Coordinates of C-alpha atoms and ligand atoms in Angstrom, one line a residue:
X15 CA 18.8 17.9 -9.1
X16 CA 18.3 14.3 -8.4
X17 CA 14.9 12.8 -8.5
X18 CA 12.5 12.5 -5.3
X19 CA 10.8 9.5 -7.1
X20 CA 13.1 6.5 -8.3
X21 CA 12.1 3.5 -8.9
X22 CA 12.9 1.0 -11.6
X23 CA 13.4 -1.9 -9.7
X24 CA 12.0 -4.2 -6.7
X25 CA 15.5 -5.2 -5.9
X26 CA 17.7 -2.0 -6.6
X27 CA 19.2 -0.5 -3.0
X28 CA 16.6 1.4 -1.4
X29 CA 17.6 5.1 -0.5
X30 CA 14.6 6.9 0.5
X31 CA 10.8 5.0 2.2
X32 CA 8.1 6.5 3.3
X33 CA 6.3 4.2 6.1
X34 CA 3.1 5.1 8.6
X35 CA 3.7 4.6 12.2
X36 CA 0.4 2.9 13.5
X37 CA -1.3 5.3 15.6
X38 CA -4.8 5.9 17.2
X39 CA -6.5 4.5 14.7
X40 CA -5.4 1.2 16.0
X41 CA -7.1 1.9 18.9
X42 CA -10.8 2.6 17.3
X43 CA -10.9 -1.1 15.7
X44 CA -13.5 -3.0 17.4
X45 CA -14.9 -6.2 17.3
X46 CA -18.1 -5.5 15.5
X47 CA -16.5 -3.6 12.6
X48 CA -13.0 -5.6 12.2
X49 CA -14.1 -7.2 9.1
X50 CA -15.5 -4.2 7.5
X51 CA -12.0 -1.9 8.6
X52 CA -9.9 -5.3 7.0
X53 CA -8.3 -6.3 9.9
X54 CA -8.6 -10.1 11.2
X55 CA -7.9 -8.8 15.1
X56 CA -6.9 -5.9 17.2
X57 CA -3.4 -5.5 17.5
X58 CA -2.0 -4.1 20.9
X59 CA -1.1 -0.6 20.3
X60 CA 2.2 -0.4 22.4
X61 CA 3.5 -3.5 21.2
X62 CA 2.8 -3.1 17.4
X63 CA 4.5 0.3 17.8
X64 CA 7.3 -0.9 18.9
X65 CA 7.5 -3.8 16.7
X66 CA 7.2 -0.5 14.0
X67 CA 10.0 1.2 15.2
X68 CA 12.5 -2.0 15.2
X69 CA 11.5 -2.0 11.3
X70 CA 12.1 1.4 11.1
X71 CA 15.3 1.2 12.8
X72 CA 16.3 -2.1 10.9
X73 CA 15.7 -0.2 7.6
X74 CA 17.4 3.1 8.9
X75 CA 20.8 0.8 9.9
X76 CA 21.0 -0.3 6.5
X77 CA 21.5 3.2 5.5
X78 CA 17.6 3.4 4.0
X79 CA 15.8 7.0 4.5
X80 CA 12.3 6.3 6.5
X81 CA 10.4 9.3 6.0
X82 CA 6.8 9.4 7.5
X83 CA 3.4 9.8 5.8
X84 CA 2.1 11.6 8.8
X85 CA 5.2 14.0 8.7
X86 CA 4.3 14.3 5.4
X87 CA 0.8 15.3 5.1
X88 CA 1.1 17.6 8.2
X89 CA 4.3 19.4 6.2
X90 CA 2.4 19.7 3.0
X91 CA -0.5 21.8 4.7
X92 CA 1.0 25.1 5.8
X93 CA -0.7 27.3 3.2
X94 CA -3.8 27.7 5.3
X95 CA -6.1 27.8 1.8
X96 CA -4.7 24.6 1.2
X97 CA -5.4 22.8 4.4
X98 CA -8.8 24.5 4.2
X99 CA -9.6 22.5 1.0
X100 CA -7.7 19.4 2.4
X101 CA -10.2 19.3 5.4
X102 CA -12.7 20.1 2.8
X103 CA -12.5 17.0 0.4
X104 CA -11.3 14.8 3.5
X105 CA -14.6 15.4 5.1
X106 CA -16.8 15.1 2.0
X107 CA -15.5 11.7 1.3
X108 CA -16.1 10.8 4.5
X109 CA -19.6 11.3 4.0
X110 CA -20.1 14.4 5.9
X111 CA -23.1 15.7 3.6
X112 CA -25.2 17.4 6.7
X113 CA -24.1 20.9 6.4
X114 CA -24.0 21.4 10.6
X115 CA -22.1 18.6 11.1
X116 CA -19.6 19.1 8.1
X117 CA -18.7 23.1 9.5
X118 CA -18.7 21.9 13.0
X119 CA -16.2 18.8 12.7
X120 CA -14.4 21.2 10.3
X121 CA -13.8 23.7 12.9
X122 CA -13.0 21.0 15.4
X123 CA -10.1 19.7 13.3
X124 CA -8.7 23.0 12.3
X125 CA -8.4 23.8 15.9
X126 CA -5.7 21.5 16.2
X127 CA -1.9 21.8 15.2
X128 CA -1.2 20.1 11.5
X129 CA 0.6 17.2 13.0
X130 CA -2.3 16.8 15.4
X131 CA -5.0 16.6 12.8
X132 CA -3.7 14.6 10.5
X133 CA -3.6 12.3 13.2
X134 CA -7.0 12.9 14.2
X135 CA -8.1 12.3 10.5
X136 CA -6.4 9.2 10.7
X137 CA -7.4 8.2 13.9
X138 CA -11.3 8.7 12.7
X139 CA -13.3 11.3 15.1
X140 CA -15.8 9.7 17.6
X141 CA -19.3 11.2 18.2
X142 CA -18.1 11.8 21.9
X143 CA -15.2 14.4 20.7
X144 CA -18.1 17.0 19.6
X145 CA -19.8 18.9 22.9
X146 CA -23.3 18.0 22.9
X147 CA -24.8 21.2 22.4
X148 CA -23.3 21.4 19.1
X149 CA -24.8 17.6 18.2
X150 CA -28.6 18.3 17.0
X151 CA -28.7 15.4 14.3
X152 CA -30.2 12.1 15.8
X153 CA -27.5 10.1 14.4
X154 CA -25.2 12.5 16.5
X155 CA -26.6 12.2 20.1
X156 CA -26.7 7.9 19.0
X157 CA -23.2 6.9 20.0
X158 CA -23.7 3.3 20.7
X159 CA -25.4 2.6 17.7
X160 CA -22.2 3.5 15.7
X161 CA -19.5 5.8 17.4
X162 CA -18.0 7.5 14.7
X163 CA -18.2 10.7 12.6
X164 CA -15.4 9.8 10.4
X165 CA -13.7 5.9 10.3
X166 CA -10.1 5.6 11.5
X167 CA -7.8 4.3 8.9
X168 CA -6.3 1.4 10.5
X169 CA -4.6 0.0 7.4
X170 CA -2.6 3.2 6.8
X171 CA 0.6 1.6 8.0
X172 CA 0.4 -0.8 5.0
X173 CA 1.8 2.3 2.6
X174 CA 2.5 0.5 -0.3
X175 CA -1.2 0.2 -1.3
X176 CA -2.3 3.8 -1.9
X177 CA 0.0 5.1 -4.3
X178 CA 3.0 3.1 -6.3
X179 CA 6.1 4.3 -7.7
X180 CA 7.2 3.4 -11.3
X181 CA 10.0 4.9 -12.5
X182 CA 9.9 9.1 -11.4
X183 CA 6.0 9.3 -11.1
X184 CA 3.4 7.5 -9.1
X185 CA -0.2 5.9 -9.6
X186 CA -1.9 7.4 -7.0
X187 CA -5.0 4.3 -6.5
X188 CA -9.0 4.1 -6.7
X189 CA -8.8 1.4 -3.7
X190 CA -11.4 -1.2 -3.9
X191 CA -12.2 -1.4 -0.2
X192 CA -14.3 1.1 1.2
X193 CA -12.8 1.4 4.4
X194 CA -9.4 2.3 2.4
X195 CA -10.6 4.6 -0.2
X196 CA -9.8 8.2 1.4
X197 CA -5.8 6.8 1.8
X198 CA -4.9 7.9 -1.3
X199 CA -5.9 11.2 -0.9
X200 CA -2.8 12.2 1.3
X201 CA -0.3 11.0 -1.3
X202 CA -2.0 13.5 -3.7
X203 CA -1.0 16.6 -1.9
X204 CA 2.4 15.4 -0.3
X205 CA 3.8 15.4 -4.0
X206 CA 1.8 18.8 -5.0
X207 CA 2.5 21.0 -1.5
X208 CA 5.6 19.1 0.2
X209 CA 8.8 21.6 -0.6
X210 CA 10.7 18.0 -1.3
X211 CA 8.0 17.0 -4.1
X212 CA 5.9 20.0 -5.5
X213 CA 8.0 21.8 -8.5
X214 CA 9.2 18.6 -9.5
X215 CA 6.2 17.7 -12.0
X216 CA 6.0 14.5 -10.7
X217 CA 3.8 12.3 -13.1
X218 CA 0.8 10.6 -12.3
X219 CA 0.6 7.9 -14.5
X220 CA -2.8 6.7 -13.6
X221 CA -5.0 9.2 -10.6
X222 CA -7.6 7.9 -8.0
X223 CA -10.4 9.5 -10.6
X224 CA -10.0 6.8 -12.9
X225 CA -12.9 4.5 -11.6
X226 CA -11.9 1.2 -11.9
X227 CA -9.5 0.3 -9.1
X228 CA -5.9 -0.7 -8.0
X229 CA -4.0 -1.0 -5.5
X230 CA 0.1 -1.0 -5.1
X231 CA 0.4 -4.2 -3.7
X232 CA -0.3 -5.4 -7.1
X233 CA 1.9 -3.4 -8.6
X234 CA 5.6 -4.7 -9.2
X235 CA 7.9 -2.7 -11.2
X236 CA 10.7 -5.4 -12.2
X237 CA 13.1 -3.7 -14.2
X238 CA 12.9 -0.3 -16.0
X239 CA 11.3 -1.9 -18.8
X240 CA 9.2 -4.5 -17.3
X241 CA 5.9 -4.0 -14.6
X242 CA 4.3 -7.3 -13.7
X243 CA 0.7 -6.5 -11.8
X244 CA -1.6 -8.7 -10.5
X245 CA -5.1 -8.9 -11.3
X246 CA -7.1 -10.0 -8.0
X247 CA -9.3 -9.3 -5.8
X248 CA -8.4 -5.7 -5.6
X249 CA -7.0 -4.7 -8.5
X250 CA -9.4 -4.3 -11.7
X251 CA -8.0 -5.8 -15.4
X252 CA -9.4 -2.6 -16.8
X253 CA -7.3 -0.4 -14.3
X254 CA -3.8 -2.5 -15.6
X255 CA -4.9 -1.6 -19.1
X256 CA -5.6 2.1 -18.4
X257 CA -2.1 2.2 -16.7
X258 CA -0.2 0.1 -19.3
X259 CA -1.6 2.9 -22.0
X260 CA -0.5 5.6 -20.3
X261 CA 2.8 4.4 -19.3
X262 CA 3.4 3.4 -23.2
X263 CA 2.6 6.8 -23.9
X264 CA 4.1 9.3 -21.2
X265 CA 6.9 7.0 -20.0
X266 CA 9.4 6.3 -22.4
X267 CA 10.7 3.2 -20.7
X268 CA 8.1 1.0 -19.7
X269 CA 8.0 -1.6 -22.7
X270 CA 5.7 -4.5 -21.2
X271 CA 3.2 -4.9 -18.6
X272 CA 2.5 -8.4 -17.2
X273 CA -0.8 -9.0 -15.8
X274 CA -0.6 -11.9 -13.8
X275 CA -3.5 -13.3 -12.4
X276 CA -4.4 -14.4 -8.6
X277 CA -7.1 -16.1 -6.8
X278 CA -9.7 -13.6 -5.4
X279 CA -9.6 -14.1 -1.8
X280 CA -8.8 -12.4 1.2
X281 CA -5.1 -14.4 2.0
X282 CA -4.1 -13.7 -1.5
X283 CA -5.6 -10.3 -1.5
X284 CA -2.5 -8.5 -3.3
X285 CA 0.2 -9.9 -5.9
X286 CA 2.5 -9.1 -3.6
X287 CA 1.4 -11.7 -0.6
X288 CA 1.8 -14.3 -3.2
X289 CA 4.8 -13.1 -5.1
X290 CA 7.7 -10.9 -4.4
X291 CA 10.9 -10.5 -6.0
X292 CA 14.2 -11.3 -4.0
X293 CA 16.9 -11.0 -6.6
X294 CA 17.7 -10.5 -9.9
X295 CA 16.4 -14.0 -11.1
X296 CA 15.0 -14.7 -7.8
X297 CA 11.0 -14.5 -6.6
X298 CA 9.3 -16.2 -4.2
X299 CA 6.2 -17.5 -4.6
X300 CA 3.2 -19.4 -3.0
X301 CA 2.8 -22.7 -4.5
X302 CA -1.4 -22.0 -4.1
X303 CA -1.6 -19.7 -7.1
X304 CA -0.8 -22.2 -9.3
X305 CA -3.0 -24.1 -11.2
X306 CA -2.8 -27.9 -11.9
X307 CA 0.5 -28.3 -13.9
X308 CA 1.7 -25.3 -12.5
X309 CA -0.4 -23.3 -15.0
X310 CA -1.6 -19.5 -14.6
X311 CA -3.2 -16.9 -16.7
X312 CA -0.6 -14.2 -17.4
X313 CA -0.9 -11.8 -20.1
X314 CA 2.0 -9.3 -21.7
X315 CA 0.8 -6.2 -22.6
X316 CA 3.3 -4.3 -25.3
X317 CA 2.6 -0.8 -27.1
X318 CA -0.3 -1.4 -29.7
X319 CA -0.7 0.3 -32.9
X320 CA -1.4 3.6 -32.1
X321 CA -1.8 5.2 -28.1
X322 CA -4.8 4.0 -27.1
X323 CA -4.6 0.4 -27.6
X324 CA -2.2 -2.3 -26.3
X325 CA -1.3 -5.4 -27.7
X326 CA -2.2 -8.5 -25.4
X327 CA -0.6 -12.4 -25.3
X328 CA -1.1 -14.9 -23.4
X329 CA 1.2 -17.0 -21.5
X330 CA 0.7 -20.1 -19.1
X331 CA 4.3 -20.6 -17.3
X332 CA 4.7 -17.7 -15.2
X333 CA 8.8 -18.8 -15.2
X334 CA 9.5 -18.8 -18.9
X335 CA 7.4 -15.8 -18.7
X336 CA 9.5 -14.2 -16.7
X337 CA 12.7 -16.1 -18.3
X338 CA 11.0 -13.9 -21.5
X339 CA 10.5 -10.3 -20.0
X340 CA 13.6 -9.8 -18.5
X341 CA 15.8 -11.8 -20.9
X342 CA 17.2 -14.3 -18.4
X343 CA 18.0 -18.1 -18.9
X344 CA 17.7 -18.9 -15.1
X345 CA 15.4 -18.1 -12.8
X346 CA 14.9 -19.3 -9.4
X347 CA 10.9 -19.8 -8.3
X348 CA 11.3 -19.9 -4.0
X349 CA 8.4 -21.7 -2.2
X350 CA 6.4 -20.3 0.4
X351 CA 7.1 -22.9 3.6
X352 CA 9.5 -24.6 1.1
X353 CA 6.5 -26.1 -0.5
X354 CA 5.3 -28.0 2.3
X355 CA 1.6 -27.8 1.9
X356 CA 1.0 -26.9 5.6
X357 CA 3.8 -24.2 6.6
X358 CA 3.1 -22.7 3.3
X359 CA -0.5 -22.2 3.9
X360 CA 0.4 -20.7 7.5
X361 CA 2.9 -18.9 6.4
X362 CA 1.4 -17.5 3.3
X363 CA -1.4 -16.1 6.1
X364 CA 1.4 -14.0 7.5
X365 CA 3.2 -13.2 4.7
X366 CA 5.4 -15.5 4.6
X367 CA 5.9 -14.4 0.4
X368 CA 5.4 -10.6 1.3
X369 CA 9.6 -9.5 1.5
X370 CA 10.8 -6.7 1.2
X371 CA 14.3 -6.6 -1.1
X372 CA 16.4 -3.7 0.0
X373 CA 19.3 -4.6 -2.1
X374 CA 19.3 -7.6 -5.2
X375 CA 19.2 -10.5 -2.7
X376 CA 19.0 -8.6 0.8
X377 CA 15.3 -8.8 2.3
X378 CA 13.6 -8.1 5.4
X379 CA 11.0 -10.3 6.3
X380 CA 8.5 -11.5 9.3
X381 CA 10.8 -13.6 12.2
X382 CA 7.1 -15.5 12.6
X383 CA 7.4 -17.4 9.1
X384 CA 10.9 -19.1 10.1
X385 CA 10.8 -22.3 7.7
X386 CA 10.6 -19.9 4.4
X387 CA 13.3 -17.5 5.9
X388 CA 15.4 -20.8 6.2
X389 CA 14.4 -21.7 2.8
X390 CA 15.3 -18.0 1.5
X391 CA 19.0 -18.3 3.0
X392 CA 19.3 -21.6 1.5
X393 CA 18.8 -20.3 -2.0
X394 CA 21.7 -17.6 -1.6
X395 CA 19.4 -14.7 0.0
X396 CA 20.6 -13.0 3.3
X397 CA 17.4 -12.5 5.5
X398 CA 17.0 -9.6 7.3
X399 CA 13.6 -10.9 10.4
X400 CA 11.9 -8.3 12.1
X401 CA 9.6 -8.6 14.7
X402 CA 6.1 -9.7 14.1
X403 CA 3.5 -10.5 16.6
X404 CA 0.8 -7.3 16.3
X405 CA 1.8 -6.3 12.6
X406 CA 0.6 -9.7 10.9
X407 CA -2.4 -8.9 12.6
X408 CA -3.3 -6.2 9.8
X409 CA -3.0 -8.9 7.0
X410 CA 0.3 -7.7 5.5
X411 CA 3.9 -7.9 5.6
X412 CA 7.2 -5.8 5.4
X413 CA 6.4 -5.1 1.4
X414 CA 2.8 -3.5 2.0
X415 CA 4.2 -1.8 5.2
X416 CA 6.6 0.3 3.2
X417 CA 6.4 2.6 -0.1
X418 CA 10.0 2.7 -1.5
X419 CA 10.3 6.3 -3.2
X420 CA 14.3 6.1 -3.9
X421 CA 15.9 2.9 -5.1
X422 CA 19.3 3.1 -6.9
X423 CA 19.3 1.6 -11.0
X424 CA 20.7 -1.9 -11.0
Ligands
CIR20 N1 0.1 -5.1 -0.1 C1 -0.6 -5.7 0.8 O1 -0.9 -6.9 0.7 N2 -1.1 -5.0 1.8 C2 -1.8 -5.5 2.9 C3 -3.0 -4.8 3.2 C4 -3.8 -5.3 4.4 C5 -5.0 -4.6 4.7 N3 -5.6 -5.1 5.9 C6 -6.0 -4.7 3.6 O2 -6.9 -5.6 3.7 O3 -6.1 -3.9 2.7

């Protein structure tokens, strides 16, 4: 029975994806809480849904799977003790602690179809949805002073970030943000209640109890041996570690972890807006995270002596450090804007770095960062552009908006 998680490669040909169709929790951004929800402006609901579906499409054309993390969710709760619980710890971390409120928003969302409430806990629940007789708190009959009950979860289309696939298990994060936290939560009972995942064992290399965090975007599984993960402004050095131990323990394969480091700030938020590889001895890369001389702060982590320890060096030259990991003598460094110091800024801001490889040199990218796309196809890469207008509006590109589940080995 084959695997339904594969991955040991950014580049191999993707099978199987699961994406998030942006939904009604696009429609609860507003102004006043834009920064705190991570999103720079308010994309235009229609527009950015159809801008979803021609990536959708685009993938599905290439013969990729798209499955749906709404579908998902809403197929993994048909046990009815099971959804009970899943409204349950949904609703406590979304800081439901008054007992009233907690039974009667619980009611209101088990009223509704699966599909339908998981959309709803997506979509956050406004004050206004509960009758006003059933409102007694203060804080409940306030709606202009803040109009939710739960947040929406705008940035739930960017599924790469939750959870990450290495090899046939996942990490399933501790998100830094806040407003991102509960994400992760759906990926942990897709795999243990979805008939495609549960009774497959799938192993969780690192779980969103350990408390330092992570986030997939940083997380970049290379080859079968080699993971390179970025330590920035979302993703903890101590959270690499933990995951480097357990991989060297439970996972066979896994030999090194590279933690690479990355400015902490909010354009470079993820290794993967910064860095992203295109073929087998191809990345690109923004010419920003590199220090005078080109120099970084990149560390390999190998097995240490005994389980709980690693074994840390330090490198400077993140291309002979990659020359190193994945025993190559070329390797081909691609520059955001094609290193002009302007369209690589601007273009970095859209993710002009942030591709998506669907076979080893085959990527979809953003039609809105033209002069890297040029410089892509003029290093041997075909260039898949999709549409782009609303989507860049979230902060991330066609790698954060998609989770690969199946790639085939290369
Ligand atoms: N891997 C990524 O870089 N994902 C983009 C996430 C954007 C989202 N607005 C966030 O700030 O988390």
């Amino acid at each position: 029975m084959s695997k339904p998680i594969h991955v040991t490669s950014e580049i191999g040909k993707l099978k199987t994806v699961m994406l998030k169709r942006p939904g009604y929790e696009v429609e609860n951004l507003t102004p006043e809480y834009l920064e705190r929800l991570l999103f720079d402006d308010i994309p235009y609901l229609p527009i950015i849904q159809e801008e979803h579906d021609y990536f959708a499409k685009t993938l599905q054309d290439e013969g990729v799977e798209v499955l749906y993390l709404e579908n998902l969710v809403a197929e993994s709760l048909t046990n009815p003790e099971v959804k009970d619980e899943f409204v349950s710890r949904m609703l406590q971390e979304s800081n439901m602690t008054s007992p009233r409120t907690y039974e009667n928003l619980k009611e209101y969302l088990l009223s509704f179809s699966n599909l339908d409430m998981v959309n709803k806990i997506m979509a956050g629940i406004r004050k206004n949805e509960l009758d006003i007789e059933k409102r007694k708190h203060l804080y409940e009959l306030m709606e202009d002073h803040y109009p939710f009950y739960t947040d929406p979860m705008p940035n739930l289309y960017f599924t790469r970030d939750p959870a990450a696939a290495i090899g046939n298990g996942l990490s399933i994060n501790n998100m830094r943000e806040p407003a991102r936290r509960r994400e992760s939560m759906f990926m942990e009972y897709v795999i243990k209640h979805h008939p495609r995942f549960a009774g497959h064992d799938i192993p969780v290399w690192l779980d969103r109890n350990y408390n330092n965090p992570i986030e997939g975007g940083d997380e970049l599984v290379l080859s079968e041996e080699v993971v390179a993960i970025g330590v920035s402004a979302r993703t903890s050095a101590k959270a690499i570690e933990k995951l480097a131990i357990n991989l060297f323990k439970k996972q066979d394969k896994v030999k090194k972890v590279v933690a690479i480091e990355i400015p902490s700030c909010r354009a470079f938020m993820h290794l993967d807006t910064v860095f992203t590889m295109v073929d087998r001895n191809s990345f690109t890369i923004h010419p920003m995270i590199q220090g005078p001389g080109g120099k970084m702060n990149i560390y390999i982590l190998e097995k240490g002596q005994d389980e709980e320890h690693v074994t840390i060096s330090y490198r400077t030259d993140i291309q002979e450090a990659l020359k190193e990991v994945l025993n190559l003598t070329e390797l081909d460094l691609i520059l955001c804007g094609n290193g002009d110091e302007i369209a690589a800024a601007r273009e970095q801001w859209n993710d002009g770095s942030n591709t998506l490889a669907i076979a080893p040199g085959v990527v979809v990218t953003y039609d809105r960062n033209y002069v890297s796309n040029q410089c892509l196809r003029e290093h041997g890469i075909k260039v898949i552009e999709i549409k782009s207008s609303e989507l860049s509006r979230g902060r991330g590109g066609p790698r954060c908006m998609s989770m690969p589940l199946v790639r085939e080995d290369i």
